[in-house]
mmCIF file of C-alpha atoms and ligand atoms in Angstrom:
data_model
loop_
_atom_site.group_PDB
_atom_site.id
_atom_site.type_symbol
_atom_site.label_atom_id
_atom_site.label_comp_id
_atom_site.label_asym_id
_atom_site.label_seq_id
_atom_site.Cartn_x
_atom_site.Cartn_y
_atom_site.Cartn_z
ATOM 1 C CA UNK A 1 -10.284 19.359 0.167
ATOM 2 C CA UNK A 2 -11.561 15.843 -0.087
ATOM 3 C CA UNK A 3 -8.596 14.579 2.500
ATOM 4 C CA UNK A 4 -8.257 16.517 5.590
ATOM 5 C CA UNK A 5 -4.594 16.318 6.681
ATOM 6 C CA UNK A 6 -4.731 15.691 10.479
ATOM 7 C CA UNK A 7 -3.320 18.524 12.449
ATOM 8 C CA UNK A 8 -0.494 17.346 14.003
ATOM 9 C CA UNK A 9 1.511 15.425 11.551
ATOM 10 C CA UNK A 10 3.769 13.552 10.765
ATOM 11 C CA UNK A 11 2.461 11.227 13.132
ATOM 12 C CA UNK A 12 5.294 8.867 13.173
ATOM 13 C CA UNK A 13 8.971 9.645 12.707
ATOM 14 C CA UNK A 14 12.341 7.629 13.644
ATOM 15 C CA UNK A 15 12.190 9.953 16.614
ATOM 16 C CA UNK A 16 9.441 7.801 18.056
ATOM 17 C CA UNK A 17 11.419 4.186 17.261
ATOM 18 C CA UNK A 18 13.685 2.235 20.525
ATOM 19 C CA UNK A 19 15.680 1.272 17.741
ATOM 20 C CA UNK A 20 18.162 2.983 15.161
ATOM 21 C CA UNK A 21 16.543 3.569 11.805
ATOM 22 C CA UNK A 22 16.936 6.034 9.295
ATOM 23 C CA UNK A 23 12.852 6.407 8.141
ATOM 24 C CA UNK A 24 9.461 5.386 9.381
ATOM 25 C CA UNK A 25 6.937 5.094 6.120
ATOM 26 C CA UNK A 26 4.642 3.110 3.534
ATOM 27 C CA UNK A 27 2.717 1.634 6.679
ATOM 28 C CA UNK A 28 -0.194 -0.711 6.712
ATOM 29 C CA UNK A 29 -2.500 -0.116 9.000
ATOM 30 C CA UNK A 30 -5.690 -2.337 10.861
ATOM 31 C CA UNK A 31 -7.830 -2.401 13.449
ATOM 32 C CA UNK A 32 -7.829 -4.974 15.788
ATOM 33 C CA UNK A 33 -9.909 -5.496 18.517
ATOM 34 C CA UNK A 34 -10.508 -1.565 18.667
ATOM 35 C CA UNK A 35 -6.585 -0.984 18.494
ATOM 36 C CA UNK A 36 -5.001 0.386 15.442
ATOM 37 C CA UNK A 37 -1.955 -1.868 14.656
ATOM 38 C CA UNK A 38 0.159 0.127 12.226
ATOM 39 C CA UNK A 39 3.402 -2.131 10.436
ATOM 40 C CA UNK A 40 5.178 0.182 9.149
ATOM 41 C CA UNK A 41 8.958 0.255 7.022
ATOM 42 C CA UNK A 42 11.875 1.415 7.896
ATOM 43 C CA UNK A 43 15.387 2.178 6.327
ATOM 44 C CA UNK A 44 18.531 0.523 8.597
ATOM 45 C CA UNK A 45 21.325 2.923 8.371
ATOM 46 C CA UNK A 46 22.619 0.327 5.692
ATOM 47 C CA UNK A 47 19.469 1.153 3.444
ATOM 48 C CA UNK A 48 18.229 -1.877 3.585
ATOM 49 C CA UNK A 49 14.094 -1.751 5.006
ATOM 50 C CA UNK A 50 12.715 -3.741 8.265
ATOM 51 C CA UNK A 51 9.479 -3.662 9.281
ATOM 52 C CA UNK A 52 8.510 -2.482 12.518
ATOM 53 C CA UNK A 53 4.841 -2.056 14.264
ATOM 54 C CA UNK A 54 3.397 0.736 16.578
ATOM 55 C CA UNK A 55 -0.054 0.508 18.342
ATOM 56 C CA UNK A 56 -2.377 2.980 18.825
ATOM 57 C CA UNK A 57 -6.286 3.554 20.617
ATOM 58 C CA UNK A 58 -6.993 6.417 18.347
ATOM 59 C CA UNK A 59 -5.285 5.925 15.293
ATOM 60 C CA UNK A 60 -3.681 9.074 16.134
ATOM 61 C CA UNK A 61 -1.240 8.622 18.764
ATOM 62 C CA UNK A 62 1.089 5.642 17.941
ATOM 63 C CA UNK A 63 4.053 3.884 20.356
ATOM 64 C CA UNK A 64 6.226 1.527 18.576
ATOM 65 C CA UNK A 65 7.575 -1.850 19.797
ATOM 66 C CA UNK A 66 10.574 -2.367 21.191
ATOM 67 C CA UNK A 67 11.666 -4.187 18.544
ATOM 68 C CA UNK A 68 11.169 -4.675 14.954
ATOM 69 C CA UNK A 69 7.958 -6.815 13.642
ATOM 70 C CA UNK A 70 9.424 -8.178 10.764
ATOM 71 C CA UNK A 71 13.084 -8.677 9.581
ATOM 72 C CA UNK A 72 14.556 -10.499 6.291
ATOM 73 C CA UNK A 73 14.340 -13.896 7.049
ATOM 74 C CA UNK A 74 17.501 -16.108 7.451
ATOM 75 C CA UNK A 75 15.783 -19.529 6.711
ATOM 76 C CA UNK A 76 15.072 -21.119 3.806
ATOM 77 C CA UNK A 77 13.553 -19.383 0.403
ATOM 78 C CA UNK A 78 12.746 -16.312 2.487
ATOM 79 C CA UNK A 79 16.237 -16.290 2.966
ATOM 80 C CA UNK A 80 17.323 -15.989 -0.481
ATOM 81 C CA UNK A 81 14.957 -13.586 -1.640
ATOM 82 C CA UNK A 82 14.975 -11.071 1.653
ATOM 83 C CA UNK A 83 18.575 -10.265 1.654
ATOM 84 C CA UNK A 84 18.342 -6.589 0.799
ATOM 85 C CA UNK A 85 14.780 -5.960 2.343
ATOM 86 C CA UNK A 86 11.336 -6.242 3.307
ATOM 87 C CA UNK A 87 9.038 -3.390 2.347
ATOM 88 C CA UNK A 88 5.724 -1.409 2.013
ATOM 89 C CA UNK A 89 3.193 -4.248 3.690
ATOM 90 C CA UNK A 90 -0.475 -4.151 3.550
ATOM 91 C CA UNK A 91 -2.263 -5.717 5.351
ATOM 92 C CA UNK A 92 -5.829 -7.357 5.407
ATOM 93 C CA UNK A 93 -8.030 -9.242 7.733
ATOM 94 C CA UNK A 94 -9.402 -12.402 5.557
ATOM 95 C CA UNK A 95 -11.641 -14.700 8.062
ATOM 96 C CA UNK A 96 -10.261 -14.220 11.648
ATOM 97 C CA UNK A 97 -6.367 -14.059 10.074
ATOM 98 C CA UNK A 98 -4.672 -10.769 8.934
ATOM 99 C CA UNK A 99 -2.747 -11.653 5.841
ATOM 100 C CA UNK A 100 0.178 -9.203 5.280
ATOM 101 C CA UNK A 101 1.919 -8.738 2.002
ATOM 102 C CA UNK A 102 5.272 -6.752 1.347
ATOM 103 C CA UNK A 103 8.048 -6.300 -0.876
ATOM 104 C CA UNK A 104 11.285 -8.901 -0.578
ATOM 105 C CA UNK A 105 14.065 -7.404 -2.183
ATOM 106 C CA UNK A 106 17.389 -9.434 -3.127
ATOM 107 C CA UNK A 107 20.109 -10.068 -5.683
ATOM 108 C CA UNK A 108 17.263 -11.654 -7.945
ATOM 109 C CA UNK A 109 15.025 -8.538 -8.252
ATOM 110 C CA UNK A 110 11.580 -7.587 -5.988
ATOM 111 C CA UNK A 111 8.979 -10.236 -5.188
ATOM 112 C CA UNK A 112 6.187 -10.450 -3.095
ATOM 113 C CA UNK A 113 5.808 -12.275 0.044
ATOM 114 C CA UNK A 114 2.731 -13.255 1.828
ATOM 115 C CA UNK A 115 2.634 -13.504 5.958
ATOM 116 C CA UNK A 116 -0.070 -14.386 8.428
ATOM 117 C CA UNK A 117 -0.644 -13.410 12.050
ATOM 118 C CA UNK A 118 -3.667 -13.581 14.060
ATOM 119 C CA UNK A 119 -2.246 -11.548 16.996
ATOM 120 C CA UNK A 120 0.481 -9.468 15.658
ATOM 121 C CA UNK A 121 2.893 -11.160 18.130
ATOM 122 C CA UNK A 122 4.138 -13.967 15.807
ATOM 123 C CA UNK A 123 3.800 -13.779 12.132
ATOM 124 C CA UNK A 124 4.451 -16.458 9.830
ATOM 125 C CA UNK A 125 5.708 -16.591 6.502
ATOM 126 C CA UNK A 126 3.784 -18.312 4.003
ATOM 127 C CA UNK A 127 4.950 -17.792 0.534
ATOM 128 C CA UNK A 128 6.522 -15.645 -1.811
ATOM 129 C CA UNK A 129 3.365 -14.904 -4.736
ATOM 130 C CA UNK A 130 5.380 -14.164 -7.654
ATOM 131 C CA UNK A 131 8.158 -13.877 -9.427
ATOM 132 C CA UNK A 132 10.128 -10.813 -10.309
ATOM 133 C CA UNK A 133 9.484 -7.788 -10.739
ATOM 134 C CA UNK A 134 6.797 -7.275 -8.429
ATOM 135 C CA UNK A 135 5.501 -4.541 -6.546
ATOM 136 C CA UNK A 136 2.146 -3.679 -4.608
ATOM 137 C CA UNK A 137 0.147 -6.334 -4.095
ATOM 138 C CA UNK A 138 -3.140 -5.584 -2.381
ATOM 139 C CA UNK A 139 -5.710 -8.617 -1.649
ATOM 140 C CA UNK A 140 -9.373 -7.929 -1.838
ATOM 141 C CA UNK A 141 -10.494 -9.456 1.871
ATOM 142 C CA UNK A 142 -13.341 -11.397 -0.139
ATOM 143 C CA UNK A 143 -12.774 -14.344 -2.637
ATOM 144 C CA UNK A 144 -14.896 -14.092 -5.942
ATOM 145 C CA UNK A 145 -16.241 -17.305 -7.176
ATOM 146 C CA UNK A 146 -14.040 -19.081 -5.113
ATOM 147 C CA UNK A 147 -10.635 -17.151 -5.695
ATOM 148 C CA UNK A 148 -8.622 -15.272 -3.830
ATOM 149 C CA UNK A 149 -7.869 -11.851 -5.952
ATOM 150 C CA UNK A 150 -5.172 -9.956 -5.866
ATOM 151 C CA UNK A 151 -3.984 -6.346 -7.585
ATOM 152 C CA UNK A 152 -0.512 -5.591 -8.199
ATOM 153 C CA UNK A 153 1.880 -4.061 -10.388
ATOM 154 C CA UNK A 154 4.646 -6.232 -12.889
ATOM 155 C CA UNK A 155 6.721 -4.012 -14.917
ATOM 156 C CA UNK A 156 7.769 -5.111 -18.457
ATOM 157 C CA UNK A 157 9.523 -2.348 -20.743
ATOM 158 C CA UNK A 158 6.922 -2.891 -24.036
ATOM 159 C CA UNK A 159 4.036 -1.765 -20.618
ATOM 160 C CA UNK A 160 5.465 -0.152 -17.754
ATOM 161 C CA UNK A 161 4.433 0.099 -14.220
ATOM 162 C CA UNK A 162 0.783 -1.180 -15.059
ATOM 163 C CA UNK A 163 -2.195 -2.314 -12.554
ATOM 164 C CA UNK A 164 -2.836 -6.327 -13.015
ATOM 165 C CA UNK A 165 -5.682 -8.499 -11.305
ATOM 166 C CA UNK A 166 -5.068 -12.159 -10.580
ATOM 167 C CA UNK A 167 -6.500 -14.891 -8.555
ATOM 168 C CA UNK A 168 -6.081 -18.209 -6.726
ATOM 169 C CA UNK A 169 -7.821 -21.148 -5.066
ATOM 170 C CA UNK A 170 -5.467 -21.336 -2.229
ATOM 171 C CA UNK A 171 -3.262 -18.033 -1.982
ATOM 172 C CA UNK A 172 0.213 -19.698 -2.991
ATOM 173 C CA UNK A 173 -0.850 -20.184 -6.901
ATOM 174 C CA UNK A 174 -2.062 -17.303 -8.951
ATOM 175 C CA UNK A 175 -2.877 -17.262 -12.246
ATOM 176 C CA UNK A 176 -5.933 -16.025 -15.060
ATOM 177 C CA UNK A 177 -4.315 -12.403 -14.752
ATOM 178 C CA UNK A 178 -4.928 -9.532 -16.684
ATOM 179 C CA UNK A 179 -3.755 -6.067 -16.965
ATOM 180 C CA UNK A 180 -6.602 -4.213 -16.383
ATOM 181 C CA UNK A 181 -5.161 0.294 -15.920
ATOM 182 C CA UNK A 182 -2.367 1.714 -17.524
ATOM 183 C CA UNK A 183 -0.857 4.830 -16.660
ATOM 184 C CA UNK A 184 -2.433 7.787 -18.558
ATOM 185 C CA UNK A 185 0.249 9.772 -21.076
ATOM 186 C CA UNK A 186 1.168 13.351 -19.985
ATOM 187 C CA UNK A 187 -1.387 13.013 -17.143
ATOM 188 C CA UNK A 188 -0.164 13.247 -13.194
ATOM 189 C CA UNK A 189 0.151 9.458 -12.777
ATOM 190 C CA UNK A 190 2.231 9.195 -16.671
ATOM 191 C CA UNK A 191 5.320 7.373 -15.444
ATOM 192 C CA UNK A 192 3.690 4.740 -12.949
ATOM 193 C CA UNK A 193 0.740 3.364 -11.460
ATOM 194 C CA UNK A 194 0.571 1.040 -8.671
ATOM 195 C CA UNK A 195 -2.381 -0.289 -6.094
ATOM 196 C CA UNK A 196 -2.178 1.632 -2.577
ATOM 197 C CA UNK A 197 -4.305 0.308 0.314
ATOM 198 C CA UNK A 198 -5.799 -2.069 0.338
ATOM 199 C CA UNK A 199 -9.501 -1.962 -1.492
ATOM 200 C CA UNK A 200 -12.778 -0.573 0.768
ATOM 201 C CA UNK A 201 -16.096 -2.559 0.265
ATOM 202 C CA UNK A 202 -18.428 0.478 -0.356
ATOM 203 C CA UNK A 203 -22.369 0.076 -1.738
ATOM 204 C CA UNK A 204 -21.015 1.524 -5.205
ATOM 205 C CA UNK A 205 -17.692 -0.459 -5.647
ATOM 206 C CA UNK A 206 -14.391 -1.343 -4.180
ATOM 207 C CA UNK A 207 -12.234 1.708 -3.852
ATOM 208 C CA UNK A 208 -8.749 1.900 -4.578
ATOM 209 C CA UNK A 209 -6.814 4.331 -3.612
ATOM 210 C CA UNK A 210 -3.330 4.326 -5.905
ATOM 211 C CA UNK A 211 -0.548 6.072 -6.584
ATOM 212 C CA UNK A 212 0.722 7.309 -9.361
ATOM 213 C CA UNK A 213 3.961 8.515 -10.401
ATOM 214 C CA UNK A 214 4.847 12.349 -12.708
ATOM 215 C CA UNK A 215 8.504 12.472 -13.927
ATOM 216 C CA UNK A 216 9.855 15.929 -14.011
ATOM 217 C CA UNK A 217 13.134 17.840 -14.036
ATOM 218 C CA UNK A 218 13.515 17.745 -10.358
ATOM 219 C CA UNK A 219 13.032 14.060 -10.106
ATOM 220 C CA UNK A 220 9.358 12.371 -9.240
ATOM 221 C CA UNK A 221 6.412 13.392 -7.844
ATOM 222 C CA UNK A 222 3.897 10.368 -6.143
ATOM 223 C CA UNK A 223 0.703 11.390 -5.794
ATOM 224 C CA UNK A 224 -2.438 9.786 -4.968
ATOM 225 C CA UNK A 225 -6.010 8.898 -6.889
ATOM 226 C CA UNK A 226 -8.977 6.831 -6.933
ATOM 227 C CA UNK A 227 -10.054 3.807 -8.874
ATOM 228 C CA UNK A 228 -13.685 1.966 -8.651
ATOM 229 C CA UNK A 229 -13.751 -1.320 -9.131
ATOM 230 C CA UNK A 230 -17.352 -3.338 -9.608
ATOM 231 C CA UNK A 231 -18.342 -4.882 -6.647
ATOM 232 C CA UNK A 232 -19.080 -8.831 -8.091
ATOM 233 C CA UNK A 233 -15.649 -8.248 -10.212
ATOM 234 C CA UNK A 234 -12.827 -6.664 -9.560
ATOM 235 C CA UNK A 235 -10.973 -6.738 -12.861
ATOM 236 C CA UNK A 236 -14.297 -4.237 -14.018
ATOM 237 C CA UNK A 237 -13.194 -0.697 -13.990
ATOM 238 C CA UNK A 238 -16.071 1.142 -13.332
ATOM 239 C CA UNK A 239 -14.258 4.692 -12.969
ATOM 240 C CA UNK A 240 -10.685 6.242 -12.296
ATOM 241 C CA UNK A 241 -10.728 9.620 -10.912
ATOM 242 C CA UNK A 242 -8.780 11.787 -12.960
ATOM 243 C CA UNK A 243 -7.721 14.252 -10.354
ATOM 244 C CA UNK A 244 -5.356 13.138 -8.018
ATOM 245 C CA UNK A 245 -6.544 13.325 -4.305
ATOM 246 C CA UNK A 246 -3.626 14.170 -2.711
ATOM 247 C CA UNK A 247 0.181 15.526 -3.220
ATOM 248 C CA UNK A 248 2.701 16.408 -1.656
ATOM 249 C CA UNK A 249 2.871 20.024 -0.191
ATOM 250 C CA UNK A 250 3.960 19.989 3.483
ATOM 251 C CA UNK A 251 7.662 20.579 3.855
ATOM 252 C CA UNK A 252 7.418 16.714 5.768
ATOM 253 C CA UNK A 253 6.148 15.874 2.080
ATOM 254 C CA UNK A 254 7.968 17.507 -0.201
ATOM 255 C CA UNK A 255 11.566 17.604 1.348
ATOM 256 C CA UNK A 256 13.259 14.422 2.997
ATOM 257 C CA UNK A 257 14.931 10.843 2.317
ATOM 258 C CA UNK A 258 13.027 10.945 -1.032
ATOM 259 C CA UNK A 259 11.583 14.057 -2.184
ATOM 260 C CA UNK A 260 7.873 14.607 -3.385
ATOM 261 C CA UNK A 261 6.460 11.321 -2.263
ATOM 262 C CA UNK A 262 2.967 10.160 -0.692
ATOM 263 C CA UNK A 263 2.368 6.763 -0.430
ATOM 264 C CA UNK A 264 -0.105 4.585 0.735
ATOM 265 C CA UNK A 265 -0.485 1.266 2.126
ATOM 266 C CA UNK A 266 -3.166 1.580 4.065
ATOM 267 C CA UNK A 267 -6.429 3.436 5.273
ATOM 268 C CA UNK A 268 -8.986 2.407 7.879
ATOM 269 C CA UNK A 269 -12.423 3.006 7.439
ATOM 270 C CA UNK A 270 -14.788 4.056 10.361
ATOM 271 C CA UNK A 271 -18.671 2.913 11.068
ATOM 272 C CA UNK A 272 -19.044 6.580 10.722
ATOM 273 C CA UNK A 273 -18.231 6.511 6.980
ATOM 274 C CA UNK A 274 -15.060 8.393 7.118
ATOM 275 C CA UNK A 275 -11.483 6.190 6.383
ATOM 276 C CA UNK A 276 -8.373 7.121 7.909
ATOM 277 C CA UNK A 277 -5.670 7.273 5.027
ATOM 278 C CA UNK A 278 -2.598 6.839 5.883
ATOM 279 C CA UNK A 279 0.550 7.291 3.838
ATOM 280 C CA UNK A 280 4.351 7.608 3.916
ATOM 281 C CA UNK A 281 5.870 11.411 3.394
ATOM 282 C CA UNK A 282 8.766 11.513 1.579
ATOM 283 C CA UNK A 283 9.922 7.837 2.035
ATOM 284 C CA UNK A 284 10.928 9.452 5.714
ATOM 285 C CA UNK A 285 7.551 9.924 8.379
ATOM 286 C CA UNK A 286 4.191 8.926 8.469
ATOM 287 C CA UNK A 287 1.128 10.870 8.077
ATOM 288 C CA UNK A 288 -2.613 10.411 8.361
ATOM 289 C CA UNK A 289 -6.000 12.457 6.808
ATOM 290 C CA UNK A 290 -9.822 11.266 7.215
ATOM 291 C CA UNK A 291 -11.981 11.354 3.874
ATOM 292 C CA UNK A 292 -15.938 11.033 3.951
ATOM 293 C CA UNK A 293 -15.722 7.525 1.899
ATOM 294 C CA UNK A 294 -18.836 8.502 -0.256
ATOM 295 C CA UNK A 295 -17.448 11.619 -0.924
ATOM 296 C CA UNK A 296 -14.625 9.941 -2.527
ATOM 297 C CA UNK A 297 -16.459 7.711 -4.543
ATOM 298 C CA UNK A 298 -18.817 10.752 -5.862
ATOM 299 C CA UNK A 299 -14.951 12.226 -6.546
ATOM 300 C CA UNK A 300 -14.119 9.173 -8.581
ATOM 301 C CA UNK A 301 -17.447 8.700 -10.572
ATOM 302 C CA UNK A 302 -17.853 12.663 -11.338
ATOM 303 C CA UNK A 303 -14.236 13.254 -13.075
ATOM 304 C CA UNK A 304 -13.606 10.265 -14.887
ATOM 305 C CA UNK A 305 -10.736 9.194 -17.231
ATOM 306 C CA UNK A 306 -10.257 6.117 -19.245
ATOM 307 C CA UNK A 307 -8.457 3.396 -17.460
ATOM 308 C CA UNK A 308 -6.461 2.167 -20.070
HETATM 309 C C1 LIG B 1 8.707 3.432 -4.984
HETATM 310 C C2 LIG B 1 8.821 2.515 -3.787
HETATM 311 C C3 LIG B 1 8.156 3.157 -2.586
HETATM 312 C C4 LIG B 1 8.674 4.564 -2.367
HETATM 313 C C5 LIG B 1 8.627 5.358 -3.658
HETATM 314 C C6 LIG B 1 9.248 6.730 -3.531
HETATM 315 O O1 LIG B 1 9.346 2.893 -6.114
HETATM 316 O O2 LIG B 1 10.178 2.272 -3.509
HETATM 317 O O3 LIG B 1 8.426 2.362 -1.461
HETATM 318 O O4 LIG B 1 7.905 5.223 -1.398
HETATM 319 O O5 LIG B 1 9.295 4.663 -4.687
HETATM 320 O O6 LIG B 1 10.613 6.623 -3.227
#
């Protein structure tokens, strides 16, 4: 097993929130000044998502806020564009400032909007980074050449639920993007591909840990895999895994708000060379597994398929 579930999860369920939600999932997680701050979404019992954040000294053992981090915004653009939602953030320190990107749902379709905190007591808004229809953007915490760079996930009918690269001088405009992995016909990830947490420097690449999406008769499965990207640029694929790395097969996973989900936002790694992934089970608790990092990477460079 390449991810060792931890023992005692799900370590986070709506149990554990001061306030009334329906789910606690699709967290990103950091570590801050030896805490682990974990923002992580919930459903209202509307169905509409907040954002709410738990602490932690282990990574283990989380206590949640007494009130939500993040909520749609009623100013302004934010406004307009949050009204049924905020979800799925990840979150990245980029020189001293954790940037935090998540899902705004409305009337108009999903976009992204970018955040900044330093302290994770105030968080402000910066922009929303595209259009729609948007979903999982993940910044690499190091520009290339001077850009920003950013993967995420359009959809478009003629190529569905693809993985894109773009950049930008200044994190409000993006632009020279390309799509750069498809999802893989009759393969576990056929239906949908998106980026997960956000990618881990590592000597032999960045590694991304995605998900990707099976269609069968009892609905979808999410799963997770790797993808290697080269260290000097991103938008070179240097391997995809073609195993998946994880699935769902604890009841937590397989039965609950949605069924047969793991997701991730987020993983952690350690000065030990281990990461701490963390990911949503079945759109309703959170979990958490370690992975030897290099051990990954030998997992993604070993079983290859073709990215696009
Ligand atoms: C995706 C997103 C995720 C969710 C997953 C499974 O489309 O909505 O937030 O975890 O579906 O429901």
């Amino acid at each position: 097993m390449l991810i060792k579930r931890y023992h005692d999860n799900p370590i986070l369920t709506k149990d554990d929130v001061p306030y009334p939600v329906a789910t606690v999932h699709n967290a990103g997680v950091v570590k801050h000044r030896d805490t682990y701050i974990m923002i992580f979404r919930s459903h209202k019992r509307n169905g509409r998502s907040i954002l709410g954040k738990a602490v932690s000294k282990d990574g283990f053992h989380f206590e949640v806020d007494e009130k939500p981090f993040m909520v749609p915004s009623d100013e302004g653009v934010f406004k307009e564009y949050e009204e049924y939602g905020i979800e799925d953030p990840r979150i990245i320190l980029f020189e001293g400032e954790y940037l935090i990107t998540y899902s705004a749902y409305s009337r108009n379709g999903v976009r992204i909007g970018l955040a900044k905190t330093t302290d994770f007591k105030t968080v402000d808004r910066i922009s929303l980074i595209t259009e729609a229809d948007y979903r999982n953007v993940v910044i690499f915490p190091e520009k290339f050449n001077g850009f920003y760079a950013r993967l995420d996930r359009p959809h478009s009918e003629i190529s569905p639920w693809s993985i894109w690269i773009s950049y930008s001088p200044d994190l409000i405009y993006w632009g020279e993007s390309k799509l750069i992995m498809k999802p893989l016909q009759y393969h576990w990830d056929e239906m949908k591909i998106g980026p997960g947490a956000p990618p881990i420097k590592t000597p032999r690449g960045w590694l991304n840990i995605y998900h990707g999406v099976f269609p069968t008769m009892d609905g979808s499965v999410y799963r997770l895999g790797l993808v290697l990207h080269d260290l000097e640029d991103p938008s070179v694929i240097i391997a995809v895994g073609d195993e998946w790395i994880l699935q769902p097969e604890e009841p937590y996973e397989i039965t609950g708000y949605v069924h047969n989900v793991v997701f991730t936002c987020g993983a952690v790694p350690e000065d030990d060379g281990t990461v701490k992934i963390y990911w949503g089970a079945a759109d309703t608790v959170m979990c958490v597994g370690t992975a030897i990092i290099e051990e990954l990477v030998d997992h993604c460079l070993n079983n290859r398929r073709d990215p696009k």
